[in-house]
Short mmCIF file of C-alpha atoms (C1' of nucleotides) in Angstrom, two decimals:
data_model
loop_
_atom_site.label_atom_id
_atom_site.label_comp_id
_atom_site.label_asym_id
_atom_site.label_seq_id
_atom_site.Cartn_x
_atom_site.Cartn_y
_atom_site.Cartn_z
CA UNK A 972 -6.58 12.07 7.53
CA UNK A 973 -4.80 12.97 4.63
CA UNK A 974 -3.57 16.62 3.19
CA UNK A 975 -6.79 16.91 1.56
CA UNK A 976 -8.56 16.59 4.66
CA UNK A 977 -6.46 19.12 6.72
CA UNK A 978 -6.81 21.45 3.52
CA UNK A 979 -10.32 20.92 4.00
CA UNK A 980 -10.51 21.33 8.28
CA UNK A 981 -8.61 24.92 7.19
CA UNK A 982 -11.04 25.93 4.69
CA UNK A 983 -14.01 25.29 7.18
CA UNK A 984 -12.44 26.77 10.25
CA UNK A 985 -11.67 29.94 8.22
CA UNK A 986 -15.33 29.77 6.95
CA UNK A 987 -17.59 26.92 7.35
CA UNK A 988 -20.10 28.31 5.66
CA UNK A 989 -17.56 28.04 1.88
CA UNK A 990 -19.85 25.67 -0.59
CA UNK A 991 -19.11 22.53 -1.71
CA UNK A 992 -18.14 23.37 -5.01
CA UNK A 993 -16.10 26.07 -3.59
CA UNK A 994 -13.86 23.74 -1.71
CA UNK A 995 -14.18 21.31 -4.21
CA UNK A 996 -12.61 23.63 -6.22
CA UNK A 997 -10.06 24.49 -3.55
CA UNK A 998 -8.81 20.76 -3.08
CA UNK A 999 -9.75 19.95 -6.91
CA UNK A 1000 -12.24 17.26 -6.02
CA UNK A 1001 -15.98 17.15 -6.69
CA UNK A 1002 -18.57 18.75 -4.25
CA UNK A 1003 -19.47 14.73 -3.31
CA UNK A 1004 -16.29 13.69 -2.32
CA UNK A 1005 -16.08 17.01 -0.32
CA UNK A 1006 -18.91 16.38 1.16
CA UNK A 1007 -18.27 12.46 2.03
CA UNK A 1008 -14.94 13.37 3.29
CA UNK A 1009 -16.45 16.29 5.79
CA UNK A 1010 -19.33 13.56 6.78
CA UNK A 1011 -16.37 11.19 7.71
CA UNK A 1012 -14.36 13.63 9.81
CA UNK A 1013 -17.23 14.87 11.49
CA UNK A 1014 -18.05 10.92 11.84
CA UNK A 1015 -14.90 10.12 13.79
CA UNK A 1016 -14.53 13.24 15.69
CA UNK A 1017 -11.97 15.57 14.20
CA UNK A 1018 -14.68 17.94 13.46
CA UNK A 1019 -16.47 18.39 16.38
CA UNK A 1020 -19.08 20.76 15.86
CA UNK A 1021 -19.99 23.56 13.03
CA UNK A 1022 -20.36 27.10 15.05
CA UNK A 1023 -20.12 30.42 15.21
CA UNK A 1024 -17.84 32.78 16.69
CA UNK A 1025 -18.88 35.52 18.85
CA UNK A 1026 -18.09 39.08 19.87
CA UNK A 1027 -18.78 38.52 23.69
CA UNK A 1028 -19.17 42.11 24.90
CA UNK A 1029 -22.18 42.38 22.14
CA UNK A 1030 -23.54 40.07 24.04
CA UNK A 1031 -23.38 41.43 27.16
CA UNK A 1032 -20.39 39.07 28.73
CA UNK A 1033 -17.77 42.03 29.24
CA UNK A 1034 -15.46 39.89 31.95
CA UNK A 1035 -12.82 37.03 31.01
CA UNK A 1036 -10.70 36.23 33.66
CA UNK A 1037 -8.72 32.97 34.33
CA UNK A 1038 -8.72 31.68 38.16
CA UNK A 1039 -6.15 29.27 38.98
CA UNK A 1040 -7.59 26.98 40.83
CA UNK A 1041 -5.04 24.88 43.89
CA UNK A 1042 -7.66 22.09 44.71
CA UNK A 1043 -8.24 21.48 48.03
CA UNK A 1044 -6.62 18.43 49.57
CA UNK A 1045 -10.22 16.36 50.19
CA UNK A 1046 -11.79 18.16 47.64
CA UNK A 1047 -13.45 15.36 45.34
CA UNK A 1048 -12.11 15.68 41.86
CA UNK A 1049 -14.56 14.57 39.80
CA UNK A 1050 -17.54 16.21 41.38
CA UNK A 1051 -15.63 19.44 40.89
CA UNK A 1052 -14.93 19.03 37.06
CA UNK A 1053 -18.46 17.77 36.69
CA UNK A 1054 -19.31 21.51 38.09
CA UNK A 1055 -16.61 23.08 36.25
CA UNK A 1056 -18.45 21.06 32.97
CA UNK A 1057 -21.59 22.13 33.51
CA UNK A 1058 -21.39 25.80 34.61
CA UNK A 1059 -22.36 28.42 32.16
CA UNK A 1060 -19.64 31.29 32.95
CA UNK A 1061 -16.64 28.80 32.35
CA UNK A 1062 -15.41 28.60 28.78
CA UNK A 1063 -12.77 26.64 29.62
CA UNK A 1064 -10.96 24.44 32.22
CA UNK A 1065 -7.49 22.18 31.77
CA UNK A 1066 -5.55 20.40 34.57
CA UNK A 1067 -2.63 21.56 34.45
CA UNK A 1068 0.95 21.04 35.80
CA UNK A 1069 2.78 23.38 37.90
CA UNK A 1070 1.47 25.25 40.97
CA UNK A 1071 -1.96 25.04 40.57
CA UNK A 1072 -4.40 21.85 39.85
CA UNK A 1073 -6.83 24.06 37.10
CA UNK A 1074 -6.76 26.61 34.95
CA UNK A 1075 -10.23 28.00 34.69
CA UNK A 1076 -11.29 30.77 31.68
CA UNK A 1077 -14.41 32.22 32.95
CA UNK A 1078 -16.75 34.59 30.94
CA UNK A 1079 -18.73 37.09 32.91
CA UNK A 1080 -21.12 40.21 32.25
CA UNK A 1081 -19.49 41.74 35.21
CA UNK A 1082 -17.14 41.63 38.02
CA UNK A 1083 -19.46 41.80 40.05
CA UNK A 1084 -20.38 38.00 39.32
CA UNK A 1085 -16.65 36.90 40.34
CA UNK A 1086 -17.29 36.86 43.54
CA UNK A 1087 -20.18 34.98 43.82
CA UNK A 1088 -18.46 32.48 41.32
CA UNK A 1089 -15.45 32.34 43.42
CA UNK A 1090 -17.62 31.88 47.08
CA UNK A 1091 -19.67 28.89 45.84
CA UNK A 1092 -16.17 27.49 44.43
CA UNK A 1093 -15.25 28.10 48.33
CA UNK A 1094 -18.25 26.84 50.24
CA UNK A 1095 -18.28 23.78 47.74
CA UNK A 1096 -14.49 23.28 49.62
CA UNK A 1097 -13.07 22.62 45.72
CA UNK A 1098 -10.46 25.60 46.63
CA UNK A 1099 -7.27 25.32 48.76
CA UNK A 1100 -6.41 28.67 46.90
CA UNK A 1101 -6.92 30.35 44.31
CA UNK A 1102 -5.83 33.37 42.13
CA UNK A 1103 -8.17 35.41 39.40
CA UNK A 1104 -6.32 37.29 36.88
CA UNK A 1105 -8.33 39.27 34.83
CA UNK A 1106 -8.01 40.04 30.48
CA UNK A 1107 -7.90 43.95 30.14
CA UNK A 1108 -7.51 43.06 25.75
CA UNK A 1109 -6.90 40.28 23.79
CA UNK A 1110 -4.70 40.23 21.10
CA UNK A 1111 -6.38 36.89 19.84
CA UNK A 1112 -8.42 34.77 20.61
CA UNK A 1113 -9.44 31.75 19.66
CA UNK A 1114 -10.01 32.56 16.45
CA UNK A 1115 -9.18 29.31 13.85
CA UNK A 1116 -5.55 27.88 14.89
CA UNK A 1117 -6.20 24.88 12.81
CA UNK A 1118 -2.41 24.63 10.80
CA UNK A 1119 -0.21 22.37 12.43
CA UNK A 1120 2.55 24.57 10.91
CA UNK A 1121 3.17 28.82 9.39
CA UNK B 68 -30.11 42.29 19.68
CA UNK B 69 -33.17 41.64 21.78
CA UNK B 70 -34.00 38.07 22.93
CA UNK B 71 -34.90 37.19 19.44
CA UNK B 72 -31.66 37.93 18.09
CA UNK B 73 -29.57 35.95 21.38
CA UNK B 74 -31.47 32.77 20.93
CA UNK B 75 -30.53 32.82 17.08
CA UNK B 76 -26.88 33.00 18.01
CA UNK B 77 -27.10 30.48 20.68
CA UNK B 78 -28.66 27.93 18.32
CA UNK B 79 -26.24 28.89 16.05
CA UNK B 80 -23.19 28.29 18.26
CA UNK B 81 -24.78 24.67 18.98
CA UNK B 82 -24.84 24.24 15.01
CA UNK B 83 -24.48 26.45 12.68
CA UNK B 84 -25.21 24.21 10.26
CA UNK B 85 -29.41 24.46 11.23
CA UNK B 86 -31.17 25.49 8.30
CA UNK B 87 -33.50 29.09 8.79
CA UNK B 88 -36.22 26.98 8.55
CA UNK B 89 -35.57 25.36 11.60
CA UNK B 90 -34.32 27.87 12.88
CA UNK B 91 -37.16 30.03 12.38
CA UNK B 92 -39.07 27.49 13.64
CA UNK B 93 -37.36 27.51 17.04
CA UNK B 94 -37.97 31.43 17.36
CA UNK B 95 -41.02 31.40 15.77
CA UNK B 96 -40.28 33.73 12.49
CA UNK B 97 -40.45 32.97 8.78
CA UNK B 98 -37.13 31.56 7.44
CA UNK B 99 -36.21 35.39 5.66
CA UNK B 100 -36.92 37.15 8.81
CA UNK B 101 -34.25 34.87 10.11
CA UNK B 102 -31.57 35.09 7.84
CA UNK B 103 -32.27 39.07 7.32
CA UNK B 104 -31.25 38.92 11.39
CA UNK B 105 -28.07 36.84 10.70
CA UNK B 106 -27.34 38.51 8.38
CA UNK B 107 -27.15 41.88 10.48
CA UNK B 108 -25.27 40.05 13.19
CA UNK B 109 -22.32 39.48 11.10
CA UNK B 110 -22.51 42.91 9.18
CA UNK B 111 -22.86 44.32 13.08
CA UNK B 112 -20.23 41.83 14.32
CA UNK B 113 -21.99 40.32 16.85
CA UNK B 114 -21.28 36.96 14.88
CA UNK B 115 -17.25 37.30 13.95
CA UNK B 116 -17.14 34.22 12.12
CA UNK B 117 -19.00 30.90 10.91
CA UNK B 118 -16.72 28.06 11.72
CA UNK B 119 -15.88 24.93 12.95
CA UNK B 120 -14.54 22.56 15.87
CA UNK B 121 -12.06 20.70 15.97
CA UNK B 122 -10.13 18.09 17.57
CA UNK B 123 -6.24 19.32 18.33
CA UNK B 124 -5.33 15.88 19.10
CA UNK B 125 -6.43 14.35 15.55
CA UNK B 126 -4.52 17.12 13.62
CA UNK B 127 -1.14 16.60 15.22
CA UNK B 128 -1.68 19.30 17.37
CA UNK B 129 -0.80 17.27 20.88
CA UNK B 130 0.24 19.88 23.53
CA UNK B 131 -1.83 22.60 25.15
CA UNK B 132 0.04 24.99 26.86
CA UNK B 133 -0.12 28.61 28.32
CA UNK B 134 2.77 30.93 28.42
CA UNK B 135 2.98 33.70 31.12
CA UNK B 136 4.71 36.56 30.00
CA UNK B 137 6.24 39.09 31.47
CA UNK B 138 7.37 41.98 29.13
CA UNK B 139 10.87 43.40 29.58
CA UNK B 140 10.63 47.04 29.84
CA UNK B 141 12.24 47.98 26.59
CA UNK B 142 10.02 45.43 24.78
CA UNK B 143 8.37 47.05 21.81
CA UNK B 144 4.54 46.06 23.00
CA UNK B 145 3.31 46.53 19.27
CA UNK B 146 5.48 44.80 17.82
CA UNK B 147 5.53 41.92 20.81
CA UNK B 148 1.13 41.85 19.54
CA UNK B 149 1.58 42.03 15.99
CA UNK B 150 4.15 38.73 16.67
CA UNK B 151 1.24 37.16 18.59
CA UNK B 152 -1.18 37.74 16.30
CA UNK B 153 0.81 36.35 13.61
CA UNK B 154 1.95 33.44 14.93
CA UNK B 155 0.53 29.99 14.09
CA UNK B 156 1.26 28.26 17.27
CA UNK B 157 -1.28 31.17 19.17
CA UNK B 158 -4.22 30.44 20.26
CA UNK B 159 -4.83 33.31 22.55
CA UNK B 160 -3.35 36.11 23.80
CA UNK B 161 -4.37 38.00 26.15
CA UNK B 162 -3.17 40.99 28.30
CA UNK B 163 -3.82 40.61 31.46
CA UNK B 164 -3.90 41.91 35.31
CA UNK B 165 -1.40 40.61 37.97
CA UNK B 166 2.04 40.01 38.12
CA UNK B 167 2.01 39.33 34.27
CA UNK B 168 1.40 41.22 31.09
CA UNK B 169 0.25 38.50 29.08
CA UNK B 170 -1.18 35.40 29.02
CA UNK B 171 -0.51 33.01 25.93
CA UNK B 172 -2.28 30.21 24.90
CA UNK B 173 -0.51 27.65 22.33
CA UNK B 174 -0.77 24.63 20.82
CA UNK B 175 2.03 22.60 19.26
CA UNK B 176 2.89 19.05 17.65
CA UNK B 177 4.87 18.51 20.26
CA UNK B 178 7.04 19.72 23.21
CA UNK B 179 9.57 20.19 21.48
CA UNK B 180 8.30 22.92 19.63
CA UNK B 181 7.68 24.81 22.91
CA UNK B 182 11.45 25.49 23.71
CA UNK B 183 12.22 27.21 19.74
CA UNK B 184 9.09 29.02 20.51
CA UNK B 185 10.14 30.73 23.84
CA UNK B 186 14.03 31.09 22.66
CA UNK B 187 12.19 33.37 19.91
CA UNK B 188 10.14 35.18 22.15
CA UNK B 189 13.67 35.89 24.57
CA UNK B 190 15.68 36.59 21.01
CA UNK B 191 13.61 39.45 20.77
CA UNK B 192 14.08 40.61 24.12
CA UNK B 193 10.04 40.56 24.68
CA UNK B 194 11.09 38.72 27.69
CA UNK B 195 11.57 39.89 31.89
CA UNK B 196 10.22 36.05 32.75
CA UNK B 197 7.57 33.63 32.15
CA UNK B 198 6.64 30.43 33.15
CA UNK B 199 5.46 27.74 31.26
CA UNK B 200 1.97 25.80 32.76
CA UNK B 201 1.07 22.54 30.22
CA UNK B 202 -2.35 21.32 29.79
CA UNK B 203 -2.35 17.50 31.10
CA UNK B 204 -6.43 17.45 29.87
CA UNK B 205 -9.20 19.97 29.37
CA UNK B 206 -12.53 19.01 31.54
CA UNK B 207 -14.26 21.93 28.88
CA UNK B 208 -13.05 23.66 26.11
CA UNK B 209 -14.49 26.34 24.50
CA UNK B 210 -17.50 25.10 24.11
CA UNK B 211 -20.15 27.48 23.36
CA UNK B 212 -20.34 29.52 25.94
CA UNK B 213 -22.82 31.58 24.64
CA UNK B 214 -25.22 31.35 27.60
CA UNK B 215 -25.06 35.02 29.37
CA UNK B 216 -26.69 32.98 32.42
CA UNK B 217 -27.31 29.29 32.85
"C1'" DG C 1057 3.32 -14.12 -9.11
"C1'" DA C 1058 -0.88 -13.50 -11.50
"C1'" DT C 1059 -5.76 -13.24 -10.90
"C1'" DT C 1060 -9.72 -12.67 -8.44
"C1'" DT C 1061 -12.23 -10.51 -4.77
"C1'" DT C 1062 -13.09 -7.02 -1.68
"C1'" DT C 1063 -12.96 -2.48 -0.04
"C1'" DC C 1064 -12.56 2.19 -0.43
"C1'" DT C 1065 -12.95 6.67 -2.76
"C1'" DG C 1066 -14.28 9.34 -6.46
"C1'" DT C 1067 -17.52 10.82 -10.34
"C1'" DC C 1068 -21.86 11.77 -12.27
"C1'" DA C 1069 -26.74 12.77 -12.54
"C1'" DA C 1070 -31.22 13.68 -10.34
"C1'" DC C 1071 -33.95 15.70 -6.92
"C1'" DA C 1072 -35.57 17.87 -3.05
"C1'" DG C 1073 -34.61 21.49 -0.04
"C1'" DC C 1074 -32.18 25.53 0.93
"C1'" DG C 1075 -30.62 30.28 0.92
"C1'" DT C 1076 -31.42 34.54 -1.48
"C1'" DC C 1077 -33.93 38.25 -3.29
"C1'" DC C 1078 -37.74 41.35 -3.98
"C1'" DA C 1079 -42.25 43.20 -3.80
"C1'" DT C 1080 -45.68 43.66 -0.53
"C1'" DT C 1081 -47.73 44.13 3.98
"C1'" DC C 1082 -47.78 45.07 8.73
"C1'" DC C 1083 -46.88 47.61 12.84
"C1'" DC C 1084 -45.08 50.99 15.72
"C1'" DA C 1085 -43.37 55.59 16.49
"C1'" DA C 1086 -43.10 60.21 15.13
"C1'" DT D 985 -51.49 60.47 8.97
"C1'" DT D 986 -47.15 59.39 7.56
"C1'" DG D 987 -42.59 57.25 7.39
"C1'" DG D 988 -39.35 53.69 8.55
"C1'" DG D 989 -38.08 49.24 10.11
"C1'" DA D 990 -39.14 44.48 10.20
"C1'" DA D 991 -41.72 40.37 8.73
"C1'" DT D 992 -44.17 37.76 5.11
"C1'" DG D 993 -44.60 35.02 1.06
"C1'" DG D 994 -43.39 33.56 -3.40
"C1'" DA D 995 -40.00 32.86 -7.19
"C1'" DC D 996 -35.54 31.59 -8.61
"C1'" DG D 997 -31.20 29.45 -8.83
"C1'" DC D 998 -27.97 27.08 -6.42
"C1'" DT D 999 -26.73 23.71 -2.89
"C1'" DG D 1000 -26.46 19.62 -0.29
"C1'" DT D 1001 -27.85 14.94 -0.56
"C1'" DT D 1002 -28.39 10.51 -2.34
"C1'" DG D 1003 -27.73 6.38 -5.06
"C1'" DA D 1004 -25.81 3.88 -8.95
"C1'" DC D 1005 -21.63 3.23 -11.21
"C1'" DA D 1006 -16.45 3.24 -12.13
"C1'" DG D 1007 -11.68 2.89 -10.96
"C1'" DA D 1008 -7.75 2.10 -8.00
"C1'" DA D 1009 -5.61 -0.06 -4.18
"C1'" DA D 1010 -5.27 -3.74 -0.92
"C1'" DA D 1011 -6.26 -8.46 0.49
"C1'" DA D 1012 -7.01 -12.97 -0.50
"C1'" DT D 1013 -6.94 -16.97 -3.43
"C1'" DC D 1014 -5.04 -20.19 -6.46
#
DNA sequence: GATTTTTCTGTCAACAGCGTCCATTCCCAA
DNA sequence: TTGGGAATGGACGCTGTTGACAGAAAAATC
């Protein structure tokens, strides 16, 4: 994890689809050692996965909300991040300090799926309480935030 | 975008790195058919970006945190955006329902990056309140959450 | 402390496979 | 019947991949 690999995590998560050569010529190596050094990262993990980034309303998921999530006392932790894991409207969920146990990013194509979302949450017992605050616009989002500095 | 065109994305948000033959394979069209469709998916936007995962942690990047903003009144809200957008430690920014106007999601080396960061934000008065939640761990994180249903 | 050995990283060349392009064909709608 | 949009198939050039080799740095040996 040197400069040359951090110059080379940038160049992918701008656009992974830049050649070899290309970055080669970025981080004035040859396409091989490009190449070797990519199979290593993605070898021990700092590259995680090559993907695409996608304009969600196109595809017909016009909600993101966040619901903070205050676990309920007995709820069983690990059976609720297991669901929070595996369901498809949640882009993202962190423990967080503060107030609330989660922080849960949902994706949606409507609101009229929040409340359904929000009810099994309920009859599961995972919720002591909650709160849903809901994105009107993004400024940004998510889109490469790879430099550890301006 | 029919059903053709939302499987192609969701393979490609598993890996983009699948080649059209396999692709085509998958949704049962020649390999030019296939990259004819990509190709209109990023000239129609549907696909913003080919890029590329990564682990925060391995590239210094230690602390997760969201930032709840509430705007002063005088705030200039273009000018509190354009900062957002332009700032490397943000994520995410998104306006929002609720007692807030924004919510702000940044990563930093460390925590002690996070008090410079909201001084600046209160220097130029963009600031009424906010409150400060940290990310202890992340059970998912955007993940491809392409699936408009499970 | 000098020399050998090992390990790691890069270069180079060769090849197979890939994306790209274009002419052609097919199919559906007008 | 005709016109337009989408898929096919083949040709081309470039790309990623691999393996053999070279050089530098680190570790081990004397």
């Amino acid at each position: 994890m040197d400069a040359v690999d951090r110059k080379i995590v940038e160049i992918l998560a701008e656009d992974a689809r830049r050649s070899l050569t290309d970055i080669g010529a970025a981080v004035e190596l040859s396409p091989s050692a490009v190449n070797e050094r990519i199979r290593r990262l993605v070898a021990n993990g700092v590259i995680r996965n090559f993907t695409v980034e996608v304009d969600h309303r196109a595809l017909g998921l016009d909600v993101l909300a966040f619901v903070w999530v205050g676990l309920a006392p007995d709820a069983d932790e690990a059976t609720f991040r297991t669901f929070m894991a595996g369901h498809p409207a949640v882009a993202e969920c962190h423990h967080v300090t503060g107030a609330w146990s989660y922080c849960v990013k949902v994706r949606m194509p409507s609101l009229g799926e929040l409340e359904p979302f929000l009810a099994e949450l309920k009859q599961r017992r995972f919720l002591a309480r909650s709160e849903t605050v809901i994105a009107l616009s993004s400024v940004r989002e998510s889109l490469a935030t790879t430099a550890p500095r301006g």
